[in-house]
Coordinates of C-alpha atoms and ligand atoms in Angstrom, one line a residue:
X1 CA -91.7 -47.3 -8.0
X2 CA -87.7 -47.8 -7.8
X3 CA -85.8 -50.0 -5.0
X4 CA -86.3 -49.1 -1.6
X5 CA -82.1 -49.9 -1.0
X6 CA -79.3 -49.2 -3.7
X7 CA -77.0 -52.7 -4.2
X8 CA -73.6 -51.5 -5.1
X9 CA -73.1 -52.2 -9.2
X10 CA -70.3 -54.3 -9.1
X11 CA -72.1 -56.5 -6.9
X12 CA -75.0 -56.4 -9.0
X13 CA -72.9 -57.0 -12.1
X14 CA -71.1 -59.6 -10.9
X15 CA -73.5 -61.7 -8.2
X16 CA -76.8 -60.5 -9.1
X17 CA -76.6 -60.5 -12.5
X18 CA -75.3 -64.3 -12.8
X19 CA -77.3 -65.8 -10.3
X20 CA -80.5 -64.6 -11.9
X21 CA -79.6 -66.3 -14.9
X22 CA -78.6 -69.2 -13.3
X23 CA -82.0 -69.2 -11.6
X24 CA -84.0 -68.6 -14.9
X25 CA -81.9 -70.8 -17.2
X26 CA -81.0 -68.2 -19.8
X27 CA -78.2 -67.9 -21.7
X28 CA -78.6 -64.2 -22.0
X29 CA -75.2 -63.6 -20.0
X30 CA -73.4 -66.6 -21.7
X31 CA -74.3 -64.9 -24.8
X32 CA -73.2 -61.7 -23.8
X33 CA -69.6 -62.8 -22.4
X34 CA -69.6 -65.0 -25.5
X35 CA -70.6 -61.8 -28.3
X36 CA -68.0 -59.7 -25.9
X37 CA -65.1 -62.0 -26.5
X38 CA -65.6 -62.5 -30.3
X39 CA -66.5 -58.9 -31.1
X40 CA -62.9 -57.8 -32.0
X41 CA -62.6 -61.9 -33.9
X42 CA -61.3 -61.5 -37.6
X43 CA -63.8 -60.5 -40.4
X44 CA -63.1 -64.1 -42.0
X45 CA -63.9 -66.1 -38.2
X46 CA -67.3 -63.8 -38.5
X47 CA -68.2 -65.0 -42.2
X48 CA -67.5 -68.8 -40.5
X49 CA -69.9 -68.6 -37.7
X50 CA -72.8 -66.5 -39.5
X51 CA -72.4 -69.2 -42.9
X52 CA -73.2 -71.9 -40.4
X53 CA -76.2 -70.4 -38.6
X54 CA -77.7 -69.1 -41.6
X55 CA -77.2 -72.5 -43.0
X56 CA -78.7 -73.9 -39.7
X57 CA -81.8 -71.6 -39.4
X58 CA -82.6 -72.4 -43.3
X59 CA -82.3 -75.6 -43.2
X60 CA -84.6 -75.3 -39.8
X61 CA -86.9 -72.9 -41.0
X62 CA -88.0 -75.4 -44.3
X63 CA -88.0 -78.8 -42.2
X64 CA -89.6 -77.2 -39.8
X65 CA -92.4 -74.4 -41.5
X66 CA -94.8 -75.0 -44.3
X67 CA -94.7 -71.6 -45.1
X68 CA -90.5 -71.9 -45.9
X69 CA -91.1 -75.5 -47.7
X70 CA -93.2 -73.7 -50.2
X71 CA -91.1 -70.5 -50.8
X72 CA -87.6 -72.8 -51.2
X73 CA -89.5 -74.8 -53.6
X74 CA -90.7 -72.4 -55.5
X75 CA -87.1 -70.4 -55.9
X76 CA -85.6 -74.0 -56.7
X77 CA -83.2 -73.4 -53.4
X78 CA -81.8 -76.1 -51.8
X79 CA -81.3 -75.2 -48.0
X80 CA -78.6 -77.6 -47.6
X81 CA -76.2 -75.3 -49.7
X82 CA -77.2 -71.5 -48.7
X83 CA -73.9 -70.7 -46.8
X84 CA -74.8 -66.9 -47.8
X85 CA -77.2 -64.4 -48.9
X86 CA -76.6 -64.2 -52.5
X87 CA -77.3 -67.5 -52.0
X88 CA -80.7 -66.5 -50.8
X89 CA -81.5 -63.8 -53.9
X90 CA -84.2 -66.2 -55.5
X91 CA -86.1 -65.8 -52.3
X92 CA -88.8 -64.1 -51.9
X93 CA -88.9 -61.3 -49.6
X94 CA -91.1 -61.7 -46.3
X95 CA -93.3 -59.0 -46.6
X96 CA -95.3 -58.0 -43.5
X97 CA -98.5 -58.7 -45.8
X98 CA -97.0 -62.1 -45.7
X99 CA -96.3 -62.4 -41.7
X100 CA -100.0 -60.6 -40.7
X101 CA -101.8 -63.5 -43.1
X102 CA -99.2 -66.6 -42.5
X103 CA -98.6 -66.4 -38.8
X104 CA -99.2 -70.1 -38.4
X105 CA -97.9 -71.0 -41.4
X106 CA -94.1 -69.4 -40.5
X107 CA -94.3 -70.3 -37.3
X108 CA -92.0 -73.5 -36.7
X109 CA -94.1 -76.8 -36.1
X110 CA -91.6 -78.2 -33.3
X111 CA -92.8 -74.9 -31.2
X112 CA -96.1 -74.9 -29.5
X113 CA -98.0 -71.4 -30.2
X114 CA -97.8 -70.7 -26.5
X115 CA -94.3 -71.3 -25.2
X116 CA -93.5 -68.4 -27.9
X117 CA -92.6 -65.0 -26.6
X118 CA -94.7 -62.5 -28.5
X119 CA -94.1 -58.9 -29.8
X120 CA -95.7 -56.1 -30.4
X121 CA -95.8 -54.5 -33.5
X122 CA -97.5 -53.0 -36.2
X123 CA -98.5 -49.3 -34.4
X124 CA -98.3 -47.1 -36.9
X125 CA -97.7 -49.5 -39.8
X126 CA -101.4 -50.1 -40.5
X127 CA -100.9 -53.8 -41.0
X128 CA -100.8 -56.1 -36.9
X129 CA -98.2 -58.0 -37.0
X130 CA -97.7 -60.8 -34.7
X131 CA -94.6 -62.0 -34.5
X132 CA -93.0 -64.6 -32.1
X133 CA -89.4 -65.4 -31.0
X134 CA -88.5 -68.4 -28.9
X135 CA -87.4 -67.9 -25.4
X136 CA -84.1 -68.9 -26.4
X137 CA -83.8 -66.8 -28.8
X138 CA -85.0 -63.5 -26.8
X139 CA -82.6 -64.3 -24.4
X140 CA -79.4 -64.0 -27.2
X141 CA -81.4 -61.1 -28.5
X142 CA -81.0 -59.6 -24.8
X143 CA -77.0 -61.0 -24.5
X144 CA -76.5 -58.7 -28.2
X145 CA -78.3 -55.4 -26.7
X146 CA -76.3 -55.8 -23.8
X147 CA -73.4 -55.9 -25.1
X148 CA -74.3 -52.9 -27.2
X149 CA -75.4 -51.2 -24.4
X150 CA -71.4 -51.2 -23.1
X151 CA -70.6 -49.6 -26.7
X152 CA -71.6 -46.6 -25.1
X153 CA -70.3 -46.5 -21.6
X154 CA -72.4 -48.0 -19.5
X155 CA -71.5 -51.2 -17.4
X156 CA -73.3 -54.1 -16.8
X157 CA -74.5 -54.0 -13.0
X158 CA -75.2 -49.9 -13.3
X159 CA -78.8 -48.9 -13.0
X160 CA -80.5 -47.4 -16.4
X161 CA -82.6 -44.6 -16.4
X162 CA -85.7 -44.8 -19.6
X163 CA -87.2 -42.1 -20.9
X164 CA -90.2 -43.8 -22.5
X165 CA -94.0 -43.3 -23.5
X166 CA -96.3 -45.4 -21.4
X167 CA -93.4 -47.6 -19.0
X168 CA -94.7 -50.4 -17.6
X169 CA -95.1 -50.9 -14.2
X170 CA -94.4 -54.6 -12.8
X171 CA -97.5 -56.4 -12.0
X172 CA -96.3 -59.9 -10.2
X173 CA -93.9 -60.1 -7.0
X174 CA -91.3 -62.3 -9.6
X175 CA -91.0 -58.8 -11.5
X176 CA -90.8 -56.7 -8.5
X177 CA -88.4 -58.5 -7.3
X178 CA -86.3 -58.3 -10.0
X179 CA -86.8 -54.6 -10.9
X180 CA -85.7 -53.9 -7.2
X181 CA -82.6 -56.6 -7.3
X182 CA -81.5 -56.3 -10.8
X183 CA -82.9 -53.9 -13.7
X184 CA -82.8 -51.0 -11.1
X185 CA -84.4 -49.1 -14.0
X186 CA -85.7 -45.1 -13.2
X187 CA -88.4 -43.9 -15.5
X188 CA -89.9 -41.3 -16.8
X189 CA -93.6 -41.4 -19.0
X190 CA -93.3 -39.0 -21.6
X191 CA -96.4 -39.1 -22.1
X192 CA -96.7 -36.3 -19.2
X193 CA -93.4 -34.7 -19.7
X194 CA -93.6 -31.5 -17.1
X195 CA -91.6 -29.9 -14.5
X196 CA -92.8 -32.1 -11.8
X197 CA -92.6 -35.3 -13.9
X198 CA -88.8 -34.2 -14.5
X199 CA -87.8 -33.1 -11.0
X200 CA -89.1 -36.4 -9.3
X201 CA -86.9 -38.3 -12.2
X202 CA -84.0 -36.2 -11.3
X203 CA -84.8 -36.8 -7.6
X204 CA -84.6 -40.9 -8.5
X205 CA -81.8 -40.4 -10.4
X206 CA -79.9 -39.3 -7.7
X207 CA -80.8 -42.2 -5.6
X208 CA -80.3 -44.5 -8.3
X209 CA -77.5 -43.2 -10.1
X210 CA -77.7 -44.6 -13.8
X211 CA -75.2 -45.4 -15.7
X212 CA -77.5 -45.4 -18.6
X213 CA -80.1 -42.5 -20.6
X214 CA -82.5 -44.9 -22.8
X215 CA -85.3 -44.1 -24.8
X216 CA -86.8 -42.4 -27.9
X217 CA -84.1 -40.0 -29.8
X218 CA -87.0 -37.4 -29.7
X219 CA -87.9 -37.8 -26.0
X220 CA -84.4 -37.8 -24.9
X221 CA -84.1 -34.4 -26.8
X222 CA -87.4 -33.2 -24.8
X223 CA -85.9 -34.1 -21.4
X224 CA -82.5 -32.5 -22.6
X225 CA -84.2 -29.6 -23.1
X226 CA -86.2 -29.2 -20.0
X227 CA -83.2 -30.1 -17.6
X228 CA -80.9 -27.2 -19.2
X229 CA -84.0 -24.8 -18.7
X230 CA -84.7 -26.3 -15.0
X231 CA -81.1 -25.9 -14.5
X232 CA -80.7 -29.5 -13.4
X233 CA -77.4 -31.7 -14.0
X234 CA -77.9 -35.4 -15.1
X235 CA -74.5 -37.1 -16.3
X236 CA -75.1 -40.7 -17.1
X237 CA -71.8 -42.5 -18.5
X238 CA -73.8 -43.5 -21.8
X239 CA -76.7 -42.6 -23.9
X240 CA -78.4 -44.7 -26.0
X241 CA -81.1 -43.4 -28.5
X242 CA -83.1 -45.9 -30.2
X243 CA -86.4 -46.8 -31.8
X244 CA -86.5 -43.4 -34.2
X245 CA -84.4 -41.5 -36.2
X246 CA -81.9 -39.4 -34.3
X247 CA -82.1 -35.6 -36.3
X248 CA -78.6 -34.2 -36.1
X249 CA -79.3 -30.9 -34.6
X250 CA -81.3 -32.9 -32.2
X251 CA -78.2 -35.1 -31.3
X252 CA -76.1 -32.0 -30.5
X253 CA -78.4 -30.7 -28.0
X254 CA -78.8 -34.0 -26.3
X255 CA -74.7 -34.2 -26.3
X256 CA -74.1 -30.8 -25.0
X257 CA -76.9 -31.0 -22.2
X258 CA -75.4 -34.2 -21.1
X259 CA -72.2 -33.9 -21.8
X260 CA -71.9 -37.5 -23.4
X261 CA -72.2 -38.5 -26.9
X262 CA -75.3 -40.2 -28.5
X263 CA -75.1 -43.9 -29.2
X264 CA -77.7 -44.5 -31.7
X265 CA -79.0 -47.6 -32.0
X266 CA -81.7 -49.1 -34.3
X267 CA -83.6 -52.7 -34.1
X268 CA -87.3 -53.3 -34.3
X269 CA -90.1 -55.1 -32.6
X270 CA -90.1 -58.0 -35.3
X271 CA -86.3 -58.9 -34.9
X272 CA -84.7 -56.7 -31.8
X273 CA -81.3 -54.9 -32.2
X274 CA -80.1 -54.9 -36.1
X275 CA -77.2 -52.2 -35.7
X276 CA -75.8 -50.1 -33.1
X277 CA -73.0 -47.2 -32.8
X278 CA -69.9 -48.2 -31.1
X279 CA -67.7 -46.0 -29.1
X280 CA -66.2 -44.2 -32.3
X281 CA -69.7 -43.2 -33.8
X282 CA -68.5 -43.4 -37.4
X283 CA -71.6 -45.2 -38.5
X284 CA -73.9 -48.0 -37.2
X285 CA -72.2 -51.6 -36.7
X286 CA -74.7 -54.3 -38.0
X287 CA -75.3 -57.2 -34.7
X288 CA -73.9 -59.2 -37.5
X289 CA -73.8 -62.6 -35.5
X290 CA -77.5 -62.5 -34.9
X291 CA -78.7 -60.8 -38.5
X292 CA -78.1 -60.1 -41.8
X293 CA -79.0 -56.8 -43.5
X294 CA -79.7 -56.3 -47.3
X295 CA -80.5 -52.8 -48.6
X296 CA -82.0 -53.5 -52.3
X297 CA -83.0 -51.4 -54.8
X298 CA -86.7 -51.5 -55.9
X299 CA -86.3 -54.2 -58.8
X300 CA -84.7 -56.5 -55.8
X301 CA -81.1 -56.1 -56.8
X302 CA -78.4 -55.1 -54.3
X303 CA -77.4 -51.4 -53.7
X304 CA -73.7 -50.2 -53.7
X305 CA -72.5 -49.3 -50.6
X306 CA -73.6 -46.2 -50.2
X307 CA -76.7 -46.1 -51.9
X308 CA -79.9 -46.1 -50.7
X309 CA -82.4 -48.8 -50.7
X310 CA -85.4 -50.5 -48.8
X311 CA -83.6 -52.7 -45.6
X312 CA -84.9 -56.3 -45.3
X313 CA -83.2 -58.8 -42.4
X314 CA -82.6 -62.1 -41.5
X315 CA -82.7 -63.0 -38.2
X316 CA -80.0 -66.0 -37.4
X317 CA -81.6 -66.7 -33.7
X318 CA -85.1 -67.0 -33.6
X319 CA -86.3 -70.7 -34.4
X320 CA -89.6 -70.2 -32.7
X321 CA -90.8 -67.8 -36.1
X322 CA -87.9 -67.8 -38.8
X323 CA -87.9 -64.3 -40.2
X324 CA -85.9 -64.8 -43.8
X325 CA -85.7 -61.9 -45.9
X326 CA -88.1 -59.8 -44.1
X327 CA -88.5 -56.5 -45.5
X328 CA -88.8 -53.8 -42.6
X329 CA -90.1 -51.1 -44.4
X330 CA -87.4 -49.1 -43.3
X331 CA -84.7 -47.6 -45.4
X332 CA -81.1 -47.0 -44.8
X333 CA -77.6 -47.3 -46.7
X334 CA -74.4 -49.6 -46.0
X335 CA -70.9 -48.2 -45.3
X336 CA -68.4 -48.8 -48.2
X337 CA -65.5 -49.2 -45.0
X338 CA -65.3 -50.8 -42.1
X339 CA -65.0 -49.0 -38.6
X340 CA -62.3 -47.6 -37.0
X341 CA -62.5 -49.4 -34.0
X342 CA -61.3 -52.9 -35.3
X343 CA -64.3 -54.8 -34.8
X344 CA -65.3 -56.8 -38.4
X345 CA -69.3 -56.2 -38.4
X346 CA -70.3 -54.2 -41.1
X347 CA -71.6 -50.5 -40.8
X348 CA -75.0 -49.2 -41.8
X349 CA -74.0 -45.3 -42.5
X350 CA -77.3 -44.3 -42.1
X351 CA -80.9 -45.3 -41.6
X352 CA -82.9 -42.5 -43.7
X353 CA -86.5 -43.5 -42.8
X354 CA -89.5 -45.7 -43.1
X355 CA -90.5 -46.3 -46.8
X356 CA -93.6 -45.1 -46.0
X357 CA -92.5 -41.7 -45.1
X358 CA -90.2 -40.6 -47.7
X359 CA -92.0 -37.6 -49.6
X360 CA -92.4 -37.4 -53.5
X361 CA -91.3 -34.8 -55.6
X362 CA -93.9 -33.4 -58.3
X363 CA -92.0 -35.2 -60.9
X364 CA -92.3 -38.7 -58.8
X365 CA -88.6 -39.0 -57.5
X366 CA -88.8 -39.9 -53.7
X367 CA -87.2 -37.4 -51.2
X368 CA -86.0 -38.8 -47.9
X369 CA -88.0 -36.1 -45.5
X370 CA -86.0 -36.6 -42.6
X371 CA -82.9 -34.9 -44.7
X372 CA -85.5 -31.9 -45.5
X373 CA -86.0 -31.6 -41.9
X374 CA -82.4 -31.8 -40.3
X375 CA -81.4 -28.8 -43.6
X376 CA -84.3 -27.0 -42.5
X377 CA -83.5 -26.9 -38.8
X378 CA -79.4 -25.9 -39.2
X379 CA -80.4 -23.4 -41.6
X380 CA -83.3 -21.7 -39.8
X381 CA -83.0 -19.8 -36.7
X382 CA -85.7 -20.2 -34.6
X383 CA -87.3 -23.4 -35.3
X384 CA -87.9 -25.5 -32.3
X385 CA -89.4 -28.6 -33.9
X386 CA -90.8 -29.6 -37.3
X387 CA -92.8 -32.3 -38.8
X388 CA -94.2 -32.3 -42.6
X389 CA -97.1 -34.5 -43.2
X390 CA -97.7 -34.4 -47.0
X391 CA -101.2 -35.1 -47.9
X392 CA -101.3 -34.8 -51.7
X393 CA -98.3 -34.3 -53.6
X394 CA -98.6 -30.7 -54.1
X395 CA -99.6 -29.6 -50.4
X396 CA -97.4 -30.0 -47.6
X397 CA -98.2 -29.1 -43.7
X398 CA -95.6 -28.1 -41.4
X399 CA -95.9 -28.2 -37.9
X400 CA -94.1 -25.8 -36.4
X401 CA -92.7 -25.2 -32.6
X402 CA -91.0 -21.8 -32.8
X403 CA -87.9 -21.3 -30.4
X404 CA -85.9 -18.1 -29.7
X405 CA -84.9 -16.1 -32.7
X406 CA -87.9 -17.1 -34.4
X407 CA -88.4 -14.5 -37.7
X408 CA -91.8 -14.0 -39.4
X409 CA -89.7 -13.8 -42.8
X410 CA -88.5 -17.5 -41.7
X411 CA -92.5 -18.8 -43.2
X412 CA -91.5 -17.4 -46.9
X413 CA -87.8 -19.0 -46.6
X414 CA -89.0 -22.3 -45.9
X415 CA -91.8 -22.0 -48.3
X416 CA -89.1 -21.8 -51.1
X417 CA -86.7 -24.2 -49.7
X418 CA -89.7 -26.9 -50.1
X419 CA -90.9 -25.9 -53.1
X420 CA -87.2 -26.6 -54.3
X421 CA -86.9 -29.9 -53.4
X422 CA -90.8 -30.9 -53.9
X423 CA -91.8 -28.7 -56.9
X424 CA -92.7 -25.2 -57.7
X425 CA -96.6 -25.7 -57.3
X426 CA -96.5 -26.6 -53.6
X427 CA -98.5 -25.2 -51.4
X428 CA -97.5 -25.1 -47.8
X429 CA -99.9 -24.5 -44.7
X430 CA -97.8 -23.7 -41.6
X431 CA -99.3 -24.8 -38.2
X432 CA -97.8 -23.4 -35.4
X433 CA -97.7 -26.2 -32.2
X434 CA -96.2 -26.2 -28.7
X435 CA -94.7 -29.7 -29.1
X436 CA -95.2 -32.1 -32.5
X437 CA -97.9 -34.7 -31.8
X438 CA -97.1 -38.4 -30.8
X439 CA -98.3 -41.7 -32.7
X440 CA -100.4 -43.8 -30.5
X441 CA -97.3 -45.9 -29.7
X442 CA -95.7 -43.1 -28.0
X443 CA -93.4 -42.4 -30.5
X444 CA -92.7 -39.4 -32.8
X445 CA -92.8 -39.1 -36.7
X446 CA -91.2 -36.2 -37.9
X447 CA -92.1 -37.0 -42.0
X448 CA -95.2 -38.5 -43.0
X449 CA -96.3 -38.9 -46.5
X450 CA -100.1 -40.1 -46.8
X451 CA -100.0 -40.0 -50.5
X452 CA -101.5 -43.0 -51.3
X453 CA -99.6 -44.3 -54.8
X454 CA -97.0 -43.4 -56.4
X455 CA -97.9 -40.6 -58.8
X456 CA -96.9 -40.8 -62.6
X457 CA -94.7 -38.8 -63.4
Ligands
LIG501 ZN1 -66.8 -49.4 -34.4

């Protein structure tokens, strides 16, 4: 599966790396070197250059898609004139109702259908999305990860190392070629996490030497915990932990185990990387050249920094399918400072979970579950793992893996801890697991509320 022959990293970095863009035409490097040289730029040279792509992609987006005509006309916007998003506020927000019954519609008329790079989406949201960026556009969505990807120590020409459910294994000789010359990637399927799985990653690891850990926060904790109990070192120069939320106690393990901290990073399918740790880890700097974030309360108006509220983006780069206001379904809250570091892109403190997943109290106030969870787990000794799925509003099941320490006493202390922050009538059924089950897209829920509507309270 990896290269037969290890190219040294510089060379890669610095001959490999170039020439294969060269050869495929992208601008993914020039982005890169481009996103690299601005990122320290002044908070007022940022505002200049994101005012004239949003201005660019709106006015595109309504030349170009009936879908956008319609909306603009309707919200009396004139695209010529939105410099910013306040300008935007009459919009309506693309919901992924709207993407899953509009594809054509938002999709811009000067692209054909097919030249469009799709993505994946929709696992575990209940609604397929399709969604489609232009090549150009993936190819400045790749220049922004990668320069993220240095944020945490890792240099452009090391190999990376993916922990990942179902990796994919290159099918045409163009792809083998390049995994062998220039992704130099090592991978292991967490979908069959065991001893054996983890000592032949270790064993590639040592012939590949990554300067990268990748993957799932939750699977990168599972390897972290296997490799301390196998006794096996693995020091790459960065982490990165992305697609999920990253559960504090979680994070420490993974930073003791590998000695390096945790750059969490969190993007999406529909629009790729929308904010990323840097080196200082004080909170998660929005990729603020290629997207704007807007956390809103639930009548539409803007949260405080601070406060919590739904997350909807606009991408800047992708012509192929404009996505203008498009509401996530994630949840998260907005720094009220800017970073340490110097750099002028605004933080995201926190990402606190999908919508769908936040829990409700008895008396209809929403609880963010992932909070529950990371209390529950500094608080308890001997709790491995937990995941609450709430199926009505007064019944709540835990699943459980216990670790060392674990107390029979600990069932009745958690029973009261969630009856405080739920209600007084909850029941709780405790299931007792050796590892919390995986969504079909290989990642890992830790709160799931299946209650359907919001109750009255
Ligand atoms: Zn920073």
């Amino acid at each position: 599966m990896s290269a037969l022959f290890r190219l040294p990293d510089c060379f890669v970095g610095h001959v490999v790396e170039p020439v294969w863009d060269l050869y495929e035409r992208s601008v993914r490097l020039q982005t890169y070197r481009r996103l690299e040289l601005d990122q320290f730029d002044s908070p007022h040279a940022l505002a200049c250059r994101r005012a004239e792509r949003l201005n660019r992609i709106v006015r595109h987006a309504v030349a170009t898609s009936p879908f956008y005509r319609q909306r603009f006309d309707g919200a009396g916007i004139d695209p010529a004139k939105v410099r910013d998003m306040a300008d935007l506020a009459s919009l309506p927000l693309l919901t992924k109702v709207d993407v899953s019954t509009h594809t054509d519609e938002i999709i811009s008329d000067r692209y054909d259908r097919r030249s469009l790079v799709p993505a994946k989406t929709g696992g575990s949201t209940g609604v397929a999305l399709h969604v489609y960026c232009d090549a150009r556009g993936v190819e400045r969505r790749n220049g922004a990860a990668l320069l993220a990807d240095t944020w945490s120590g890792w240099r452009l020409g090391q190999p990376m190392a993916a922990v990942w459910g179902n990796p994919p294994e290159p099918v045409t000789l163009r792809n083998r070629l390049r995994r062998a010359l220039k992704d130099r990637v090592v991978f292991l399927d967490t979908m069959k996490l065991d001893e054996a799985a983890v000592r032949a990653f270790a064993a590639d690891w040592r012939r590949m030497k990554p300067g990268l850990l990748f993957g799932h926060a939750h699977s990168i904790f599972l390897l972290a915990e296997m490799v301390e109990s196998m006794g096996i070192e693995l020091r790459p120069d960065g982490i990165v932990a992305t697609s999920m939320m990253l559960l504090q106690p979680e994070r420490e393990v993974i930073e003791r185990v590998f000695d390096r901290q945790v750059t969490n990073r969190y993007g999406c399918e529909e629009v790729s990387l929308i904010a990323c740790e840097c080196e200082r880890h004080e909170g998660l700097h929005i990729n603020a050249e290629h997207v704007a974030v807007e956390v809103l309360r639930d009548d539409g108006t803007a949260c405080a920094p601070g406060e919590d509220g739904r997350l909807v983006i606009t991408e800047l780069v992708n012509y192929g399918m404009p996505m203008l206001r498009y509401e996530v379904g994630d949840r998260g809250e907005l720094h009220d400072r800017l970073c340490s570091c110097g750099r002028p892109h605004p933080l995201l403190r926190a990402v606190t979970g999908r919508v769908a997943d936040f829990l409700f109290a008895a008396d209809g106030s929403r609880v963010a579950g992932i909070s529950l969870i990371e209390n529950t787990l500094t608080r308890h000794p001997g709790i491995g793992q937990l995941q609450i799925v709430q199926d009505e509003v007064s019944r709540l099941t835990v699943n459980l893996v216990r670790a060392e320490g674990w107390r029979e006493d600990t069932v009745e202390a958690l029973t009261t801890f969630f009856r405080d922050a739920l209600g007084a009538d909850l029941r709780l059924d405790v299931t007792y697991m050796d590892r919390i089950p995986r969504e079909p897209n290989g990642k890992y829920r830790f709160s799931i509320c299946r209650v359907a509507a919001e109750p009255a309270s």
